[in-house]
Amino acid sequence: MPQDTPLTYTIPSGSDWWGLNDRFGAGGREASAVALRRLSALDEMVAAGYSQLYSEQAFKAQLDMKGVRVERQNVSFCILTRRLYPLEGDSVSR
């Protein structure tokens, strides 16, 4: 997964849930450090007016606030779970 600048984080396309896919990504040292600081960014996100976000929305806010550019690539990956999730844009759980 190539990165153009140190502040570029590459994620797979899809599974964004109204934010950015937060389960798999790669970046340079600076971008990855921002991406891995989810809990320490919470107070800053609240101070910026963010609240009641899904994990993917919080991830997008976190990267936006720090000026990290997101690049998408088609990457095959699979996450197995027994949990049921609604399809993005669908109000009915599957």
CSV table of N, CA, C and O in Angstrom, one decimal:
chain,number,residue,atom,x,y,z
A,1,MET,N,0.8,-1.2,0.0
A,1,MET,CA,0.0,0.0,0.0
A,1,MET,C,0.9,1.2,0.0
A,1,MET,O,1.5,1.6,1.0
A,2,PRO,N,1.0,1.9,-1.1
A,2,PRO,CA,1.8,3.1,-1.2
A,2,PRO,C,1.3,4.3,-0.5
A,2,PRO,O,0.1,4.5,-0.4
A,3,GLN,N,2.1,5.1,0.1
A,3,GLN,CA,1.7,6.4,0.7
A,3,GLN,C,2.5,7.5,0.0
A,3,GLN,O,3.7,7.4,-0.2
A,4,ASP,N,1.8,8.6,-0.4
A,4,ASP,CA,2.4,9.7,-1.1
A,4,ASP,C,3.2,10.6,-0.2
A,4,ASP,O,4.2,11.1,-0.5
A,5,THR,N,2.7,10.8,1.0
A,5,THR,CA,3.3,11.7,2.0
A,5,THR,C,3.3,11.0,3.4
A,5,THR,O,2.5,10.1,3.6
A,6,PRO,N,4.0,11.5,4.3
A,6,PRO,CA,4.0,10.9,5.7
A,6,PRO,C,2.6,11.0,6.3
A,6,PRO,O,2.2,10.3,7.2
A,7,LEU,N,1.7,12.0,5.9
A,7,LEU,CA,0.4,12.2,6.5
A,7,LEU,C,-0.7,11.6,5.5
A,7,LEU,O,-1.7,12.2,5.4
A,8,THR,N,-0.4,10.5,4.9
A,8,THR,CA,-1.4,9.7,4.1
A,8,THR,C,-1.6,8.4,4.8
A,8,THR,O,-0.6,7.7,5.1
A,9,TYR,N,-2.8,8.0,4.9
A,9,TYR,CA,-3.2,6.7,5.5
A,9,TYR,C,-4.0,6.0,4.5
A,9,TYR,O,-5.0,6.5,4.0
A,10,THR,N,-3.7,4.8,4.1
A,10,THR,CA,-4.4,4.0,3.1
A,10,THR,C,-5.3,3.0,3.8
A,10,THR,O,-4.9,2.2,4.7
A,11,ILE,N,-6.5,3.0,3.3
A,11,ILE,CA,-7.5,2.0,3.8
A,11,ILE,C,-8.2,1.3,2.7
A,11,ILE,O,-8.2,1.8,1.5
A,12,PRO,N,-8.7,0.1,2.9
A,12,PRO,CA,-9.5,-0.6,1.9
A,12,PRO,C,-10.8,0.2,1.6
A,12,PRO,O,-11.4,0.8,2.5
A,13,SER,N,-11.2,0.1,0.4
A,13,SER,CA,-12.5,0.6,0.0
A,13,SER,C,-13.6,-0.1,0.7
A,13,SER,O,-13.6,-1.3,0.8
A,14,GLY,N,-14.7,0.6,1.0
A,14,GLY,CA,-15.9,-0.1,1.6
A,14,GLY,C,-15.9,-0.2,3.1
A,14,GLY,O,-14.9,0.2,3.8
A,15,SER,N,-16.9,-0.7,3.7
A,15,SER,CA,-17.1,-0.9,5.1
A,15,SER,C,-16.9,0.4,5.9
A,15,SER,O,-16.3,0.4,6.9
A,16,ASP,N,-17.4,1.5,5.4
A,16,ASP,CA,-17.1,2.8,6.0
A,16,ASP,C,-18.1,3.2,7.1
A,16,ASP,O,-17.8,4.0,7.9
A,17,TRP,N,-19.3,2.7,7.0
A,17,TRP,CA,-20.3,2.9,8.0
A,17,TRP,C,-20.4,4.4,8.3
A,17,TRP,O,-20.3,4.9,9.5
A,18,TRP,N,-20.6,5.3,7.3
A,18,TRP,CA,-20.7,6.7,7.4
A,18,TRP,C,-19.5,7.4,8.0
A,18,TRP,O,-19.5,8.5,8.5
A,19,GLY,N,-18.3,6.8,7.9
A,19,GLY,CA,-17.1,7.3,8.3
A,19,GLY,C,-16.0,6.8,7.4
A,19,GLY,O,-16.0,6.8,6.2
A,20,LEU,N,-14.9,6.2,8.1
A,20,LEU,CA,-13.8,5.5,7.4
A,20,LEU,C,-13.6,4.1,8.0
A,20,LEU,O,-13.7,4.0,9.2
A,21,ASN,N,-13.3,3.2,7.1
A,21,ASN,CA,-13.0,1.8,7.6
A,21,ASN,C,-11.8,1.9,8.6
A,21,ASN,O,-10.8,2.4,8.3
A,22,ASP,N,-12.1,1.4,9.8
A,22,ASP,CA,-11.1,1.5,10.9
A,22,ASP,C,-10.5,0.2,11.3
A,22,ASP,O,-9.8,0.1,12.3
A,23,ARG,N,-10.7,-0.8,10.5
A,23,ARG,CA,-10.3,-2.2,10.9
A,23,ARG,C,-8.9,-2.6,10.3
A,23,ARG,O,-8.3,-3.5,10.8
A,24,PHE,N,-8.6,-1.9,9.2
A,24,PHE,CA,-7.4,-2.3,8.5
A,24,PHE,C,-6.8,-1.1,7.7
A,24,PHE,O,-7.6,-0.4,7.0
A,25,GLY,N,-5.6,-0.8,7.9
A,25,GLY,CA,-5.0,0.4,7.2
A,25,GLY,C,-3.5,0.4,7.3
A,25,GLY,O,-2.9,-0.4,8.1
A,26,ALA,N,-2.9,1.2,6.5
A,26,ALA,CA,-1.4,1.3,6.6
A,26,ALA,C,-1.1,2.8,6.2
A,26,ALA,O,-1.8,3.5,5.5
A,27,GLY,N,0.0,3.2,6.8
A,27,GLY,CA,0.5,4.6,6.6
A,27,GLY,C,1.9,4.7,7.0
A,27,GLY,O,2.5,3.8,7.6
A,28,GLY,N,2.5,5.9,6.7
A,28,GLY,CA,3.8,6.2,7.3
A,28,GLY,C,3.7,6.4,8.8
A,28,GLY,O,2.7,6.3,9.4
A,29,ARG,N,4.9,6.6,9.4
A,29,ARG,CA,5.0,6.7,10.8
A,29,ARG,C,4.0,7.7,11.4
A,29,ARG,O,3.3,7.5,12.4
A,30,GLU,N,4.0,8.9,10.8
A,30,GLU,CA,3.2,10.0,11.4
A,30,GLU,C,1.7,9.7,11.3
A,30,GLU,O,0.9,9.9,12.2
A,31,ALA,N,1.3,9.3,10.1
A,31,ALA,CA,-0.1,9.0,9.9
A,31,ALA,C,-0.6,7.8,10.7
A,31,ALA,O,-1.7,7.8,11.3
A,32,SER,N,0.3,6.8,10.8
A,32,SER,CA,-0.1,5.6,11.7
A,32,SER,C,-0.2,6.0,13.1
A,32,SER,O,-1.0,5.5,13.9
A,33,ALA,N,0.7,6.9,13.6
A,33,ALA,CA,0.6,7.3,15.0
A,33,ALA,C,-0.7,8.0,15.3
A,33,ALA,O,-1.3,7.8,16.3
A,34,VAL,N,-1.2,8.9,14.3
A,34,VAL,CA,-2.5,9.5,14.5
A,34,VAL,C,-3.6,8.4,14.5
A,34,VAL,O,-4.4,8.5,15.4
A,35,ALA,N,-3.5,7.5,13.6
A,35,ALA,CA,-4.6,6.5,13.5
A,35,ALA,C,-4.6,5.6,14.7
A,35,ALA,O,-5.7,5.2,15.1
A,36,LEU,N,-3.5,5.4,15.4
A,36,LEU,CA,-3.5,4.5,16.5
A,36,LEU,C,-3.8,5.2,17.9
A,36,LEU,O,-3.8,4.6,18.9
A,37,ARG,N,-4.1,6.5,17.8
A,37,ARG,CA,-4.3,7.3,19.0
A,37,ARG,C,-5.8,7.6,19.2
A,37,ARG,O,-6.2,8.7,19.6
A,38,ARG,N,-6.7,6.6,19.0
A,38,ARG,CA,-8.1,6.8,19.1
A,38,ARG,C,-8.5,7.3,20.5
A,38,ARG,O,-9.2,8.2,20.6
A,39,LEU,N,-8.1,6.6,21.5
A,39,LEU,CA,-8.6,6.9,22.8
A,39,LEU,C,-8.0,8.3,23.3
A,39,LEU,O,-8.7,9.1,23.9
A,40,SER,N,-6.8,8.6,23.0
A,40,SER,CA,-6.2,9.8,23.4
A,40,SER,C,-6.8,11.0,22.6
A,40,SER,O,-6.6,12.2,23.0
A,41,ALA,N,-7.5,10.8,21.5
A,41,ALA,CA,-8.1,11.8,20.7
A,41,ALA,C,-9.5,12.2,21.2
A,41,ALA,O,-10.1,13.1,20.7
A,42,LEU,N,-10.1,11.4,22.1
A,42,LEU,CA,-11.5,11.6,22.4
A,42,LEU,C,-11.8,13.0,23.0
A,42,LEU,O,-12.7,13.6,22.6
A,43,ASP,N,-11.0,13.4,23.9
A,43,ASP,CA,-11.2,14.7,24.5
A,43,ASP,C,-11.1,15.8,23.5
A,43,ASP,O,-11.9,16.8,23.5
A,44,GLU,N,-10.2,15.7,22.6
A,44,GLU,CA,-10.0,16.7,21.5
A,44,GLU,C,-11.2,16.7,20.6
A,44,GLU,O,-11.7,17.7,20.2
A,45,MET,N,-11.8,15.5,20.3
A,45,MET,CA,-13.0,15.4,19.5
A,45,MET,C,-14.2,16.0,20.1
A,45,MET,O,-15.0,16.7,19.5
A,46,VAL,N,-14.3,15.8,21.4
A,46,VAL,CA,-15.5,16.4,22.2
A,46,VAL,C,-15.3,17.9,22.2
A,46,VAL,O,-16.3,18.6,21.9
A,47,ALA,N,-14.1,18.4,22.4
A,47,ALA,CA,-13.9,19.8,22.4
A,47,ALA,C,-14.2,20.5,21.1
A,47,ALA,O,-14.6,21.6,21.0
A,48,ALA,N,-14.0,19.7,20.0
A,48,ALA,CA,-14.3,20.2,18.6
A,48,ALA,C,-15.8,20.0,18.3
A,48,ALA,O,-16.2,20.4,17.2
A,49,GLY,N,-16.6,19.5,19.2
A,49,GLY,CA,-18.0,19.4,19.0
A,49,GLY,C,-18.5,18.1,18.5
A,49,GLY,O,-19.7,17.9,18.2
A,50,TYR,N,-17.7,17.1,18.4
A,50,TYR,CA,-18.1,15.7,18.0
A,50,TYR,C,-18.7,15.0,19.1
A,50,TYR,O,-18.2,15.1,20.3
A,51,SER,N,-19.8,14.3,18.9
A,51,SER,CA,-20.4,13.4,19.9
A,51,SER,C,-21.2,12.3,19.3
A,51,SER,O,-21.6,12.4,18.1
A,52,GLN,N,-21.4,11.3,20.0
A,52,GLN,CA,-22.2,10.1,19.6
A,52,GLN,C,-21.9,9.6,18.2
A,52,GLN,O,-22.7,9.4,17.4
A,53,LEU,N,-20.6,9.3,18.0
A,53,LEU,CA,-20.1,8.8,16.7
A,53,LEU,C,-19.9,7.3,16.7
A,53,LEU,O,-19.6,6.8,17.7
A,54,TYR,N,-20.2,6.7,15.6
A,54,TYR,CA,-19.8,5.3,15.4
A,54,TYR,C,-18.3,5.3,15.4
A,54,TYR,O,-17.6,6.3,15.1
A,55,SER,N,-17.7,4.1,15.6
A,55,SER,CA,-16.2,4.0,15.6
A,55,SER,C,-15.6,4.6,14.3
A,55,SER,O,-14.6,5.3,14.3
A,56,GLU,N,-16.3,4.2,13.1
A,56,GLU,CA,-15.8,4.7,11.8
A,56,GLU,C,-15.9,6.2,11.7
A,56,GLU,O,-15.0,6.8,11.1
A,57,GLN,N,-16.9,6.8,12.2
A,57,GLN,CA,-17.1,8.2,12.2
A,57,GLN,C,-16.0,8.9,13.1
A,57,GLN,O,-15.5,9.9,12.7
A,58,ALA,N,-15.8,8.3,14.2
A,58,ALA,CA,-14.7,8.9,15.1
A,58,ALA,C,-13.4,8.8,14.4
A,58,ALA,O,-12.5,9.7,14.5
A,59,PHE,N,-13.1,7.7,13.7
A,59,PHE,CA,-11.9,7.5,13.0
A,59,PHE,C,-11.7,8.6,12.0
A,59,PHE,O,-10.6,9.2,11.8
A,60,LYS,N,-12.7,8.9,11.2
A,60,LYS,CA,-12.7,9.9,10.2
A,60,LYS,C,-12.4,11.3,10.8
A,60,LYS,O,-11.6,12.1,10.4
A,61,ALA,N,-13.1,11.6,11.9
A,61,ALA,CA,-13.0,12.9,12.6
A,61,ALA,C,-11.5,13.0,13.1
A,61,ALA,O,-10.9,14.1,13.0
A,62,GLN,N,-11.0,11.9,13.7
A,62,GLN,CA,-9.6,11.9,14.2
A,62,GLN,C,-8.6,12.2,13.1
A,62,GLN,O,-7.7,13.1,13.3
A,63,LEU,N,-8.7,11.6,12.0
A,63,LEU,CA,-7.8,11.8,10.9
A,63,LEU,C,-8.0,13.2,10.3
A,63,LEU,O,-7.0,13.9,10.0
A,64,ASP,N,-9.2,13.7,10.1
A,64,ASP,CA,-9.5,15.0,9.6
A,64,ASP,C,-8.9,16.1,10.5
A,64,ASP,O,-8.3,17.0,10.0
A,65,MET,N,-9.1,15.9,11.8
A,65,MET,CA,-8.6,17.0,12.7
A,65,MET,C,-7.1,17.1,12.7
A,65,MET,O,-6.5,18.2,12.9
A,66,LYS,N,-6.4,16.0,12.4
A,66,LYS,CA,-4.9,16.1,12.3
A,66,LYS,C,-4.4,16.2,10.9
A,66,LYS,O,-3.1,16.2,10.7
A,67,GLY,N,-5.2,16.4,9.9
A,67,GLY,CA,-4.8,16.7,8.6
A,67,GLY,C,-4.2,15.5,7.9
A,67,GLY,O,-3.4,15.6,6.9
A,68,VAL,N,-4.7,14.3,8.2
A,68,VAL,CA,-4.2,13.1,7.6
A,68,VAL,C,-5.1,12.8,6.3
A,68,VAL,O,-6.3,12.8,6.4
A,69,ARG,N,-4.4,12.7,5.2
A,69,ARG,CA,-5.1,12.4,3.9
A,69,ARG,C,-5.4,10.9,3.9
A,69,ARG,O,-4.5,10.1,4.2
A,70,VAL,N,-6.6,10.6,3.4
A,70,VAL,CA,-7.0,9.2,3.3
A,70,VAL,C,-6.9,8.8,1.8
A,70,VAL,O,-7.4,9.5,1.0
A,71,GLU,N,-6.3,7.7,1.6
A,71,GLU,CA,-6.2,7.1,0.2
A,71,GLU,C,-6.9,5.7,0.3
A,71,GLU,O,-6.7,5.0,1.2
A,72,ARG,N,-7.7,5.4,-0.7
A,72,ARG,CA,-8.4,4.1,-0.7
A,72,ARG,C,-7.8,3.2,-1.8
A,72,ARG,O,-7.4,3.7,-2.9
A,73,GLN,N,-7.7,2.0,-1.5
A,73,GLN,CA,-7.3,1.0,-2.5
A,73,GLN,C,-8.2,-0.2,-2.3
A,73,GLN,O,-8.7,-0.5,-1.3
A,74,ASN,N,-8.4,-0.9,-3.5
A,74,ASN,CA,-9.1,-2.2,-3.4
A,74,ASN,C,-8.2,-3.3,-2.9
A,74,ASN,O,-7.2,-3.7,-3.5
A,75,VAL,N,-8.5,-3.7,-1.7
A,75,VAL,CA,-7.7,-4.7,-1.0
A,75,VAL,C,-8.6,-5.7,-0.5
A,75,VAL,O,-9.7,-5.4,0.1
A,76,SER,N,-8.3,-7.0,-0.8
A,76,SER,CA,-9.2,-8.1,-0.3
A,76,SER,C,-8.8,-8.4,1.1
A,76,SER,O,-7.7,-8.6,1.4
A,77,PHE,N,-9.8,-8.4,2.0
A,77,PHE,CA,-9.6,-8.8,3.3
A,77,PHE,C,-11.0,-9.2,3.9
A,77,PHE,O,-12.0,-8.9,3.3
A,78,CYS,N,-11.0,-10.0,4.9
A,78,CYS,CA,-12.2,-10.6,5.4
A,78,CYS,C,-12.1,-10.5,7.0
A,78,CYS,O,-11.1,-10.8,7.6
A,79,ILE,N,-13.3,-10.1,7.6
A,79,ILE,CA,-13.4,-10.1,9.0
A,79,ILE,C,-14.5,-11.0,9.4
A,79,ILE,O,-15.6,-10.8,8.9
A,80,LEU,N,-14.3,-12.0,10.2
A,80,LEU,CA,-15.3,-13.0,10.6
A,80,LEU,C,-15.9,-12.6,11.9
A,80,LEU,O,-15.1,-12.2,12.8
A,81,THR,N,-17.2,-12.6,12.0
A,81,THR,CA,-17.8,-12.3,13.3
A,81,THR,C,-19.2,-13.0,13.3
A,81,THR,O,-19.7,-13.4,12.3
A,82,ARG,N,-19.6,-13.2,14.5
A,82,ARG,CA,-21.0,-13.8,14.7
A,82,ARG,C,-22.0,-12.7,14.9
A,82,ARG,O,-23.2,-13.0,15.1
A,83,ARG,N,-21.6,-11.5,15.1
A,83,ARG,CA,-22.5,-10.4,15.3
A,83,ARG,C,-23.2,-10.0,14.0
A,83,ARG,O,-22.7,-10.2,12.9
A,84,LEU,N,-24.4,-9.5,14.1
A,84,LEU,CA,-25.2,-9.1,12.9
A,84,LEU,C,-25.2,-7.6,12.9
A,84,LEU,O,-25.3,-6.9,13.8
A,85,TYR,N,-24.9,-7.1,11.7
A,85,TYR,CA,-24.8,-5.6,11.5
A,85,TYR,C,-25.8,-5.2,10.4
A,85,TYR,O,-26.0,-6.0,9.4
A,86,PRO,N,-26.4,-4.1,10.5
A,86,PRO,CA,-27.2,-3.6,9.4
A,86,PRO,C,-26.4,-3.3,8.2
A,86,PRO,O,-25.2,-2.9,8.4
A,87,LEU,N,-26.9,-3.4,7.0
A,87,LEU,CA,-26.1,-3.0,5.8
A,87,LEU,C,-26.1,-1.5,5.8
A,87,LEU,O,-27.1,-0.8,6.2
A,88,GLU,N,-25.0,-0.9,5.3
A,88,GLU,CA,-24.9,0.5,5.2
A,88,GLU,C,-26.0,1.1,4.4
A,88,GLU,O,-26.3,0.7,3.3
A,89,GLY,N,-26.7,2.1,5.0
A,89,GLY,CA,-27.9,2.7,4.3
A,89,GLY,C,-29.2,1.9,4.5
A,89,GLY,O,-30.2,2.3,4.0
A,90,ASP,N,-29.1,0.8,5.2
A,90,ASP,CA,-30.3,-0.1,5.4
A,90,ASP,C,-30.7,0.0,6.8
A,90,ASP,O,-29.9,-0.1,7.7
A,91,SER,N,-32.0,0.1,7.1
A,91,SER,CA,-32.5,0.2,8.5
A,91,SER,C,-32.8,-1.1,9.1
A,91,SER,O,-33.2,-1.2,10.2
A,92,VAL,N,-32.7,-2.2,8.3
A,92,VAL,CA,-33.1,-3.5,8.8
A,92,VAL,C,-31.8,-4.3,9.0
A,92,VAL,O,-31.0,-4.4,8.1
A,93,SER,N,-31.7,-4.9,10.2
A,93,SER,CA,-30.5,-5.8,10.5
A,93,SER,C,-30.6,-7.1,9.7
A,93,SER,O,-31.7,-7.7,9.5
A,94,ARG,N,-29.5,-7.6,9.2
A,94,ARG,CA,-29.5,-8.8,8.4
A,94,ARG,C,-28.8,-9.9,9.2
A,94,ARG,O,-27.9,-9.7,9.9
